mmCIF file with all atom_site columns, C-alpha atoms in Angstrom:
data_model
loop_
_atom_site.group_PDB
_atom_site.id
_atom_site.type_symbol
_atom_site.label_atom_id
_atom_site.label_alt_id
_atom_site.label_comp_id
_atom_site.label_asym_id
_atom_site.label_entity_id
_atom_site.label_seq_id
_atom_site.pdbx_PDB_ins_code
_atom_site.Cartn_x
_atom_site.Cartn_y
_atom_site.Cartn_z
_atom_site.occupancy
_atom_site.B_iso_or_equiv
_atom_site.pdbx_formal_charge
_atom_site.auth_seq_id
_atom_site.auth_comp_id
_atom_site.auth_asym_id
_atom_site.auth_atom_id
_atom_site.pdbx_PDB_model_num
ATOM 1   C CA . UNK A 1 1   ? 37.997  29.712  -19.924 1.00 51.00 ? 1   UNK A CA 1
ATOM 2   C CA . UNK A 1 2   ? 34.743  28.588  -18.433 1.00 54.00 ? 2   UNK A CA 1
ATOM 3   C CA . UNK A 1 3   ? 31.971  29.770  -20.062 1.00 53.00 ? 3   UNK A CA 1
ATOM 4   C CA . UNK A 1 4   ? 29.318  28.462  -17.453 1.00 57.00 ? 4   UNK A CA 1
ATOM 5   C CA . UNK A 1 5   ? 26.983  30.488  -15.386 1.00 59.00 ? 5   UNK A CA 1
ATOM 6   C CA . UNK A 1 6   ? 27.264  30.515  -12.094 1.00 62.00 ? 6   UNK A CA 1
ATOM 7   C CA . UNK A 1 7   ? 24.001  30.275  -10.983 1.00 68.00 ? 7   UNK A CA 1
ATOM 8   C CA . UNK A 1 8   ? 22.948  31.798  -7.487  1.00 76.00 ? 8   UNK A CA 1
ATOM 9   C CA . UNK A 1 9   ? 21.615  29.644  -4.440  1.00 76.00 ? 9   UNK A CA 1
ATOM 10  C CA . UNK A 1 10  ? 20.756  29.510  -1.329  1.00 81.00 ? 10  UNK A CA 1
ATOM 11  C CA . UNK A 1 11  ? 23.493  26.784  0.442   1.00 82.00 ? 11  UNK A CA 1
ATOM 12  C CA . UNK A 1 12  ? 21.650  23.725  2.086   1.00 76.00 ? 12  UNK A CA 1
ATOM 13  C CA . UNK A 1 13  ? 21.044  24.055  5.737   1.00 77.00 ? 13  UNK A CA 1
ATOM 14  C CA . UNK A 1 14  ? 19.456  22.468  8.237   1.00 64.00 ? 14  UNK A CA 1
ATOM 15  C CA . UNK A 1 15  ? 16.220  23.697  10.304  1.00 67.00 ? 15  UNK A CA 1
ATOM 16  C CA . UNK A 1 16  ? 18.107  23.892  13.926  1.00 72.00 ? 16  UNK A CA 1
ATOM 17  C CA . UNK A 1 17  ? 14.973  24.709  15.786  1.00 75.00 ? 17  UNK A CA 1
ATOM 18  C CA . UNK A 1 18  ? 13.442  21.333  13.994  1.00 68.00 ? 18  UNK A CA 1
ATOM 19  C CA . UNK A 1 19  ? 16.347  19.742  15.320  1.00 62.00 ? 19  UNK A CA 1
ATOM 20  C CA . UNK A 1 20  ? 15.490  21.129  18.628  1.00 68.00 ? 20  UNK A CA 1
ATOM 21  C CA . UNK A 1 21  ? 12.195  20.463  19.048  1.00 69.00 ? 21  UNK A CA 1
ATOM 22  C CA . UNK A 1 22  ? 12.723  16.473  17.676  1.00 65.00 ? 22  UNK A CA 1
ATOM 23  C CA . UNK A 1 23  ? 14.625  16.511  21.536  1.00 68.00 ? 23  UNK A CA 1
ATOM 24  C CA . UNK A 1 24  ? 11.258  17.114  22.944  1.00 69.00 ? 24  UNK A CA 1
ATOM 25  C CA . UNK A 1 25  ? 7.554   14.836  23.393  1.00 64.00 ? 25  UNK A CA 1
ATOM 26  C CA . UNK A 1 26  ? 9.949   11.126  23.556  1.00 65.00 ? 26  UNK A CA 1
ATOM 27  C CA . UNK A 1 27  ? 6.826   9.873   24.085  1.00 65.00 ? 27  UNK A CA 1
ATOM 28  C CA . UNK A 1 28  ? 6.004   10.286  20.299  1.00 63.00 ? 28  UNK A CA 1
ATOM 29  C CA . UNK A 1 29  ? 8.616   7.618   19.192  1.00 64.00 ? 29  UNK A CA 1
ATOM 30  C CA . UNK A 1 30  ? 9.488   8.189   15.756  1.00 61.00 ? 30  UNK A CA 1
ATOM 31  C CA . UNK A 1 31  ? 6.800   10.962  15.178  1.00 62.00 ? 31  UNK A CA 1
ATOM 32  C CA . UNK A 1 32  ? 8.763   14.241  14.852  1.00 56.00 ? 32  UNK A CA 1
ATOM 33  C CA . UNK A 1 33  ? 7.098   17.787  14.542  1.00 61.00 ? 33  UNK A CA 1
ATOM 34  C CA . UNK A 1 34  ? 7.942   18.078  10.993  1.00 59.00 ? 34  UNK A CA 1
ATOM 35  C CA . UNK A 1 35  ? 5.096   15.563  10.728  1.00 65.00 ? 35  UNK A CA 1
ATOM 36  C CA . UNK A 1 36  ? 2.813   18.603  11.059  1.00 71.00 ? 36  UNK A CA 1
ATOM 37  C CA . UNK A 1 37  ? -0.822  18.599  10.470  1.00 79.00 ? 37  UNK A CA 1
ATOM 38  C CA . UNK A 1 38  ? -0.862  15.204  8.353   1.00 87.00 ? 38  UNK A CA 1
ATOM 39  C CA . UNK A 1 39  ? -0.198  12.500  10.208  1.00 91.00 ? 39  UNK A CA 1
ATOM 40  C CA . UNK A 1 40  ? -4.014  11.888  11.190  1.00 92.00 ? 40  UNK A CA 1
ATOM 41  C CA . UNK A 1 41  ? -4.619  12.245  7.240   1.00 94.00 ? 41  UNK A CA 1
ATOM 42  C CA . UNK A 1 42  ? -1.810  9.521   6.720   1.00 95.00 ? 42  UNK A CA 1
ATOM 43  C CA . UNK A 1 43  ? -2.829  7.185   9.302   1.00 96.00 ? 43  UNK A CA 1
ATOM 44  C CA . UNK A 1 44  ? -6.124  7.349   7.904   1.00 96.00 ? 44  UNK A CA 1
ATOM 45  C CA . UNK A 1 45  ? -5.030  6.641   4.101   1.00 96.00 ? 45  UNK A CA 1
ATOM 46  C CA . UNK A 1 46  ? -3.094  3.391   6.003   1.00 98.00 ? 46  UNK A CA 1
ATOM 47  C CA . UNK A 1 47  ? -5.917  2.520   7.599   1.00 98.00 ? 47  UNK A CA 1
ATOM 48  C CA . UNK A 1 48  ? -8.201  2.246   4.438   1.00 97.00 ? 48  UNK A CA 1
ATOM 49  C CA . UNK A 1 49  ? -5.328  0.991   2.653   1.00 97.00 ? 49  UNK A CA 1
ATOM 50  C CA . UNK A 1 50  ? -4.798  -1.564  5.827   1.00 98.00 ? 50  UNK A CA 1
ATOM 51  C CA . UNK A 1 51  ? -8.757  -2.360  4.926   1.00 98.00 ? 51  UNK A CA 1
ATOM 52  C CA . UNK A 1 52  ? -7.993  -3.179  1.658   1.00 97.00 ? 52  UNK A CA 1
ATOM 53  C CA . UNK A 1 53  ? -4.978  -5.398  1.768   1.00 98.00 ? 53  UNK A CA 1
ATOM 54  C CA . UNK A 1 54  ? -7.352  -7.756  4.268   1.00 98.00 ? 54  UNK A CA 1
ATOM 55  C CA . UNK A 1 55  ? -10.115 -7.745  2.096   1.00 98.00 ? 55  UNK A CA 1
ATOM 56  C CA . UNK A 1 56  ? -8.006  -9.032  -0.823  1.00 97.00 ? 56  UNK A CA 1
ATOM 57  C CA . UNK A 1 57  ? -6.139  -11.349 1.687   1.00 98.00 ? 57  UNK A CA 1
ATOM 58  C CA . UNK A 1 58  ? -9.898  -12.679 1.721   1.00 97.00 ? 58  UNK A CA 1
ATOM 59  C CA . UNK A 1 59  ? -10.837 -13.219 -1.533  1.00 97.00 ? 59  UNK A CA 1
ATOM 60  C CA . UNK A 1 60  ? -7.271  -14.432 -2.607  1.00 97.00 ? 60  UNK A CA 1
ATOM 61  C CA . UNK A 1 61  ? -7.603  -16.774 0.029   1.00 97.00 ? 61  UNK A CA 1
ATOM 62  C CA . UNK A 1 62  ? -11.772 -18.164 -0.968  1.00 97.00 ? 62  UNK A CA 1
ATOM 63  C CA . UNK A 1 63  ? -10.444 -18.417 -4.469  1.00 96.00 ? 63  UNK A CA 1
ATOM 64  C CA . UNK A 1 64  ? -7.448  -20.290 -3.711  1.00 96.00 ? 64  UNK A CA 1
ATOM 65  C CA . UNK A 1 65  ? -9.644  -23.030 -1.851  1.00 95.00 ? 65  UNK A CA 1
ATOM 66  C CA . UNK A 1 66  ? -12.467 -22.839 -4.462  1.00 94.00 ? 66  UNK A CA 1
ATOM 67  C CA . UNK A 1 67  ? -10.567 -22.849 -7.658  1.00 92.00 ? 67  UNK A CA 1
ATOM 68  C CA . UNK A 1 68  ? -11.381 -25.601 -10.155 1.00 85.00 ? 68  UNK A CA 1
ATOM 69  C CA . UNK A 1 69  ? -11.335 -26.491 -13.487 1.00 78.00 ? 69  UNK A CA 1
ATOM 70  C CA . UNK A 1 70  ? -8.407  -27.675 -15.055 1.00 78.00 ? 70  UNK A CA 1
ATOM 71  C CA . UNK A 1 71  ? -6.451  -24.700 -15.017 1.00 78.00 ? 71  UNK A CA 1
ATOM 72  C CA . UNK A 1 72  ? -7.098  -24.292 -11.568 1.00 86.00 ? 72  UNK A CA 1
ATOM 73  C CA . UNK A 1 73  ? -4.129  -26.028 -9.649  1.00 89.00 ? 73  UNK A CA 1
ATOM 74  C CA . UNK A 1 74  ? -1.941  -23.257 -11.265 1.00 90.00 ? 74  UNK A CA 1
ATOM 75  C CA . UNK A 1 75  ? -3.868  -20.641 -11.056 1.00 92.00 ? 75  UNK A CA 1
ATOM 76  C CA . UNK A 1 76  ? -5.026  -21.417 -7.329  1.00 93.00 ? 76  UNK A CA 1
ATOM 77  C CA . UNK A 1 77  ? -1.376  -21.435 -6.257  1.00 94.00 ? 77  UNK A CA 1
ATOM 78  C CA . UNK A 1 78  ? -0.996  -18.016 -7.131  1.00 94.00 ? 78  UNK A CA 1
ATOM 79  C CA . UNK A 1 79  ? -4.035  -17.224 -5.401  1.00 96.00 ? 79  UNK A CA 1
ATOM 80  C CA . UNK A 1 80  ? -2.146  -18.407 -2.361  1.00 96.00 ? 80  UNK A CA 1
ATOM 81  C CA . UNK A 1 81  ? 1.026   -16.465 -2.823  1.00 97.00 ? 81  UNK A CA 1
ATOM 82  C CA . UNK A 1 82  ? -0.927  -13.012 -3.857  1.00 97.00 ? 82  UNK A CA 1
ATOM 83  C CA . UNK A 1 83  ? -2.749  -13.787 -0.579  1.00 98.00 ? 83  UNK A CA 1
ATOM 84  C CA . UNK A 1 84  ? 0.424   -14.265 1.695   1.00 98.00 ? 84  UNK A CA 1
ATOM 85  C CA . UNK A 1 85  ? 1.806   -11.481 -0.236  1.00 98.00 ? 85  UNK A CA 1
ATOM 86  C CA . UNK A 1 86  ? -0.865  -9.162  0.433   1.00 98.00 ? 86  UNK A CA 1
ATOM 87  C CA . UNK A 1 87  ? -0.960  -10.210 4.105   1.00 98.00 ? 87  UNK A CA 1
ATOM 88  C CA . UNK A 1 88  ? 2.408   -9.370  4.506   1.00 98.00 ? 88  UNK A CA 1
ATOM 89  C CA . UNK A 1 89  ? 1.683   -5.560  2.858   1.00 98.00 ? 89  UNK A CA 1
ATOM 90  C CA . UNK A 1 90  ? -1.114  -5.556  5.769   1.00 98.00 ? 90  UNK A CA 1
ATOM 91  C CA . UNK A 1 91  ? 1.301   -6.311  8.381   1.00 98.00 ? 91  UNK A CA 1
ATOM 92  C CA . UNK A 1 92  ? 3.998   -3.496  6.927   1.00 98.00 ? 92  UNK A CA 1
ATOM 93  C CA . UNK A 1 93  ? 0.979   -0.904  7.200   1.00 98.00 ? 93  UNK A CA 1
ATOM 94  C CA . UNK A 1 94  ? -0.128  -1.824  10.729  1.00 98.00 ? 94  UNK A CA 1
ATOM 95  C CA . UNK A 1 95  ? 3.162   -1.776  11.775  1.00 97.00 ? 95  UNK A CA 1
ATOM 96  C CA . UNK A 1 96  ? 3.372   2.057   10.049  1.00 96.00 ? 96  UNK A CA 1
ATOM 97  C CA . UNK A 1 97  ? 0.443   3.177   11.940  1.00 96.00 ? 97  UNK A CA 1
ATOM 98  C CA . UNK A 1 98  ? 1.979   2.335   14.994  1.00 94.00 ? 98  UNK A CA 1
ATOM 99  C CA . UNK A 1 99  ? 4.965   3.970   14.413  1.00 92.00 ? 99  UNK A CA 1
ATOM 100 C CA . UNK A 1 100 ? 2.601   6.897   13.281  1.00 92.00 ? 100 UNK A CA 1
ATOM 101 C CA . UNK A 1 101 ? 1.108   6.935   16.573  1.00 91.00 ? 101 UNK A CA 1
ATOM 102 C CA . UNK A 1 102 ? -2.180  5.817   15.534  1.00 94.00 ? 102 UNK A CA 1
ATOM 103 C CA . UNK A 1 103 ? -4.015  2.166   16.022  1.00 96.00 ? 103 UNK A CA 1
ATOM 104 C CA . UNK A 1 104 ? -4.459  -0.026  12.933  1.00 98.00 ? 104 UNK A CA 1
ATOM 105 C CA . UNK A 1 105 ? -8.008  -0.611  12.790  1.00 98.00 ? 105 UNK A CA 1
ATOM 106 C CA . UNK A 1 106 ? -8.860  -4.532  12.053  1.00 98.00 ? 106 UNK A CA 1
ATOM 107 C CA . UNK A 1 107 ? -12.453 -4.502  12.591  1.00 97.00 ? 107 UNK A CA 1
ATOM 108 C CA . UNK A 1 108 ? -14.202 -6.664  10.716  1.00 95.00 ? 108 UNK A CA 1
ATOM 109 C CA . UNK A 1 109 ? -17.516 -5.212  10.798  1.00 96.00 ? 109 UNK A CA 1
ATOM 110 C CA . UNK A 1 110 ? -16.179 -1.924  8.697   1.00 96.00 ? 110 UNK A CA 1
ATOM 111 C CA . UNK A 1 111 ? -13.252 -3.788  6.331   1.00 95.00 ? 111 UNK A CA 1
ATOM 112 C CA . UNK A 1 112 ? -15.832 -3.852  3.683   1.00 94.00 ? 112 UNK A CA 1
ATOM 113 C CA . UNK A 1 113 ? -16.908 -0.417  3.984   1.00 95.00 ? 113 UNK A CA 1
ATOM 114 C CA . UNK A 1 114 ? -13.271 0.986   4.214   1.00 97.00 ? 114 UNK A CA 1
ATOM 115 C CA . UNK A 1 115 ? -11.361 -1.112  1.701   1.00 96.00 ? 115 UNK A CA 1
ATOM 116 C CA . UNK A 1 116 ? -10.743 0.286   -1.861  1.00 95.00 ? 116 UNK A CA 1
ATOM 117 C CA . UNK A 1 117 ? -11.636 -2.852  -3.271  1.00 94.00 ? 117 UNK A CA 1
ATOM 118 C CA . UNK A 1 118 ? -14.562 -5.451  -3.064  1.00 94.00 ? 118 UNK A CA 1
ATOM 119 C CA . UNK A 1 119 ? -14.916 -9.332  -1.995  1.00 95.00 ? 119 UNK A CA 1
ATOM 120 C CA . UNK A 1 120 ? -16.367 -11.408 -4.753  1.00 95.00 ? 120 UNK A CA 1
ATOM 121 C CA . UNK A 1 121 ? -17.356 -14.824 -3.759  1.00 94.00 ? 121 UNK A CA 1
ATOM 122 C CA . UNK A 1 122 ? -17.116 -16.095 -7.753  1.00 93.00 ? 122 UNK A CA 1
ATOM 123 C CA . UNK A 1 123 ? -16.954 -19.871 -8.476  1.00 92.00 ? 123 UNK A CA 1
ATOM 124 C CA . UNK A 1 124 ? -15.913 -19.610 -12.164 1.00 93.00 ? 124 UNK A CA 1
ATOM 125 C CA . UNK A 1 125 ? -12.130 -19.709 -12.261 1.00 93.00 ? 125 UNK A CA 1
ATOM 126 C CA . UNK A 1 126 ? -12.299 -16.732 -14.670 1.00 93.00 ? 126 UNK A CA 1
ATOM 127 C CA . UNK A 1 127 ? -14.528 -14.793 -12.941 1.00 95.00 ? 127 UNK A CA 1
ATOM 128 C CA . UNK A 1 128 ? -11.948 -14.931 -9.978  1.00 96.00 ? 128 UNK A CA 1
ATOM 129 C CA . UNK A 1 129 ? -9.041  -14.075 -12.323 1.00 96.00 ? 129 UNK A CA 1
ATOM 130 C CA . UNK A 1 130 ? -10.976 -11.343 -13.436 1.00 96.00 ? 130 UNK A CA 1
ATOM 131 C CA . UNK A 1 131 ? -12.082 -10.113 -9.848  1.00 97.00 ? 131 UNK A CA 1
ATOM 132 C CA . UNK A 1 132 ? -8.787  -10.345 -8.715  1.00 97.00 ? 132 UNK A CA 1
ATOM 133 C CA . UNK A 1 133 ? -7.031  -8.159  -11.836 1.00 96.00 ? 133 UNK A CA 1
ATOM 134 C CA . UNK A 1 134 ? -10.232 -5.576  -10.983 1.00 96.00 ? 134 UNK A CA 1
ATOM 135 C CA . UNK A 1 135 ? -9.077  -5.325  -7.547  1.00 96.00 ? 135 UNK A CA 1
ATOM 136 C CA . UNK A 1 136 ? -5.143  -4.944  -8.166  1.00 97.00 ? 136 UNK A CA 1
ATOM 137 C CA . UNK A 1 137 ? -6.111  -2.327  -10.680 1.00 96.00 ? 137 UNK A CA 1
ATOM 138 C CA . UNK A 1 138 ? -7.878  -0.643  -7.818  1.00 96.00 ? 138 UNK A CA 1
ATOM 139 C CA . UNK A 1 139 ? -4.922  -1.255  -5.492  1.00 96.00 ? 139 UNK A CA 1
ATOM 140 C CA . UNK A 1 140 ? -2.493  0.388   -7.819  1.00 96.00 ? 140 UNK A CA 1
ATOM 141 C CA . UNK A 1 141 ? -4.739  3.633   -8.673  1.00 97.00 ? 141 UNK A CA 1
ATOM 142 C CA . UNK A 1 142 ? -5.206  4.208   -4.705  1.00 96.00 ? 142 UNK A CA 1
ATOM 143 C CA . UNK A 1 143 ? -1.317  3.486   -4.020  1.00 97.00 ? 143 UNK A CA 1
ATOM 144 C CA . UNK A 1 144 ? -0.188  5.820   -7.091  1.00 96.00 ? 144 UNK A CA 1
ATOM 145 C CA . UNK A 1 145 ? -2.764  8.724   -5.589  1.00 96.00 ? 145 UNK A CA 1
ATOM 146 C CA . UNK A 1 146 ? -1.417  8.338   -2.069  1.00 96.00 ? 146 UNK A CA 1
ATOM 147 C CA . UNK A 1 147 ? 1.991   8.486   -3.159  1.00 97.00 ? 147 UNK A CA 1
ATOM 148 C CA . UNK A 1 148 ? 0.897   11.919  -5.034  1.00 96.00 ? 148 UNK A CA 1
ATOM 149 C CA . UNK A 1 149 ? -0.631  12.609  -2.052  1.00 94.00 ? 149 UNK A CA 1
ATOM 150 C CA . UNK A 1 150 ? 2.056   12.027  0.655   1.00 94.00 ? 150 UNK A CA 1
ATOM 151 C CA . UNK A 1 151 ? 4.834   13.493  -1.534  1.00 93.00 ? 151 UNK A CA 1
ATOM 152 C CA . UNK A 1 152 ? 7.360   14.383  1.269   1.00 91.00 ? 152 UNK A CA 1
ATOM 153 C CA . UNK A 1 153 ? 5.207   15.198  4.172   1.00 91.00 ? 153 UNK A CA 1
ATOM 154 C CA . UNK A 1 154 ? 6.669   11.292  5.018   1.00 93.00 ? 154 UNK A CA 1
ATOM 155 C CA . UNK A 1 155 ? 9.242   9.900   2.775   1.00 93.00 ? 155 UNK A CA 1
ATOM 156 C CA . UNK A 1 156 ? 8.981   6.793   5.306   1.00 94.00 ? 156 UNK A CA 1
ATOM 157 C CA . UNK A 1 157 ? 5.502   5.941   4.121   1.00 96.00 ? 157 UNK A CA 1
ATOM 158 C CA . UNK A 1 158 ? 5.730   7.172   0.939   1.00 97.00 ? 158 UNK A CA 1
ATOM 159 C CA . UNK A 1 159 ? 8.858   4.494   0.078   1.00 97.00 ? 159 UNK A CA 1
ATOM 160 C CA . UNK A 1 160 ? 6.675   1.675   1.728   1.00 98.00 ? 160 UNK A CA 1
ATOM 161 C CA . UNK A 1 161 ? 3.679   2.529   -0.374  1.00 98.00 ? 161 UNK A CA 1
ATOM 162 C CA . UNK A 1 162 ? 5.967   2.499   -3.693  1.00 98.00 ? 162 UNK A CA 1
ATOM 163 C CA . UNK A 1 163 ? 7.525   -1.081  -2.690  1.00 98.00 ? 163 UNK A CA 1
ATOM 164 C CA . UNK A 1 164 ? 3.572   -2.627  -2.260  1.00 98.00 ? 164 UNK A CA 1
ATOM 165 C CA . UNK A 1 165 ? 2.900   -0.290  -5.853  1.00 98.00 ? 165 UNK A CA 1
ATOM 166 C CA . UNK A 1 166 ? 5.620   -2.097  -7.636  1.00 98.00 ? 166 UNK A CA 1
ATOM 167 C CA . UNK A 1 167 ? 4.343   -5.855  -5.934  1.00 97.00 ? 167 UNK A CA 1
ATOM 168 C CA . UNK A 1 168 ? 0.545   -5.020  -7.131  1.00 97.00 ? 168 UNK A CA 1
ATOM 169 C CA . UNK A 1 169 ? 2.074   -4.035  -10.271 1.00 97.00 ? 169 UNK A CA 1
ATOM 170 C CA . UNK A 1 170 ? 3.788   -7.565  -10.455 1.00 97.00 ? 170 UNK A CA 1
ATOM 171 C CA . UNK A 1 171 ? 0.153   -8.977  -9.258  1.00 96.00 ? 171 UNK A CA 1
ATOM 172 C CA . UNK A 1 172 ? -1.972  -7.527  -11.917 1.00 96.00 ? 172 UNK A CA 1
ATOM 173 C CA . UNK A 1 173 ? 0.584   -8.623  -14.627 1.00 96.00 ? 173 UNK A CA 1
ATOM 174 C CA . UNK A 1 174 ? 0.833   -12.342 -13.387 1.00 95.00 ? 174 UNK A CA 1
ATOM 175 C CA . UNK A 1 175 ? -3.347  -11.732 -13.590 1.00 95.00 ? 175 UNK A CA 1
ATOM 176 C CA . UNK A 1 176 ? -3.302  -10.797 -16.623 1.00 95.00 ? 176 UNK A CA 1
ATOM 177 C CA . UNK A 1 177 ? -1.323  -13.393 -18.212 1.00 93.00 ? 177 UNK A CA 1
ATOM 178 C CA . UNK A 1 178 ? -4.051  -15.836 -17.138 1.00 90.00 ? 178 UNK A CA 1
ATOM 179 C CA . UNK A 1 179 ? -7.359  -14.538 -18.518 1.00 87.00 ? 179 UNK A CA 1
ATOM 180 C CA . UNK A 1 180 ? -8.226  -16.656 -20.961 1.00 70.00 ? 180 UNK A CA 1
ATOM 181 C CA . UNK A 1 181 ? -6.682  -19.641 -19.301 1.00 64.00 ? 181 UNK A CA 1
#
């Protein structure tokens, strides 16, 4: 005898006129009108988060070639591969934009102004190590709120901003491990 509810539900169906209207505006590539009223919102987040990932390509990459001390040849070497790392996060969010339909905006007279996170031109190996942990903190807080914010207005862009989450994750833990070094 089965003693289960049955509980009541509406079946799963899809939204034909959706359908329909994804037929229409080719011109929009991949940019559907279940996008709705967000995509501007979401190109901008990329945009600043765009900012961000080439500010910290920046200082990664000043540390890597400053770096000394006796610690340093280790610790600059990660430099290098958070830097290539983080360029290659850049390159995933221009590339989104695009497919968003908006331009990825590289201008280096407003990458300071737009990115989460700040340059630091430290010598003291520490100091960078530090600077660096600040700023993946920073990166992770921003990624974790756009997530939140995105939700499923674009699943797309919301799975790429939880792959670079779980990389800045990896950063700030590898930063971590060398305070004090």
């Amino acid at each position: 005898m089965n003693t289960a509810v049955k509980e009541r539900h509406e079946p799963l169906k899809l939204d034909q006129a959706a359908i329909d209207k994804a037929s229409k505006s080719l011109e929009e590539g991949a940019v559907t009108p279940s996008y709705g009223p967000w995509r501007d919102d979401i190109v901008k987040l990329l945009n600043d988060a765009l900012a961000t990932e080439l500010v910290c390509v920046l200082r990664y990459k000043r540390h890597y070639f400053t770096a000394s001390g006796e610690a340093s040849p280790a610790i600059a070497d990660e430099f290098l591969v958070h830097a290539n790392e983080e360029s290659a996060h850049a390159d995933k969010i221009a590339e989104r934009i695009v497919q968003l339909g908006g331009e990825p905006d590289f201008n280096p007279q407003t990458l300071q102004g737009r990115s989460h996170a700040s340059y630091d031109a430290s010598l003291d190996l520490q100091a960078m190590v530090r600077a660096n942990l600040i700023a993946e903190r920073i990166a992770i807080e921003t990624y974790r709120q756009m997530i939140v914010l995105i939700g499923d207005k674009d699943p797309t862009t919301r799975r790429m901003l939880e792959e670079i989450l779980s990389d800045e994750e990896e950063h700030a833990d590898e930063l971590k491990d060398w305070l004090g070094h």
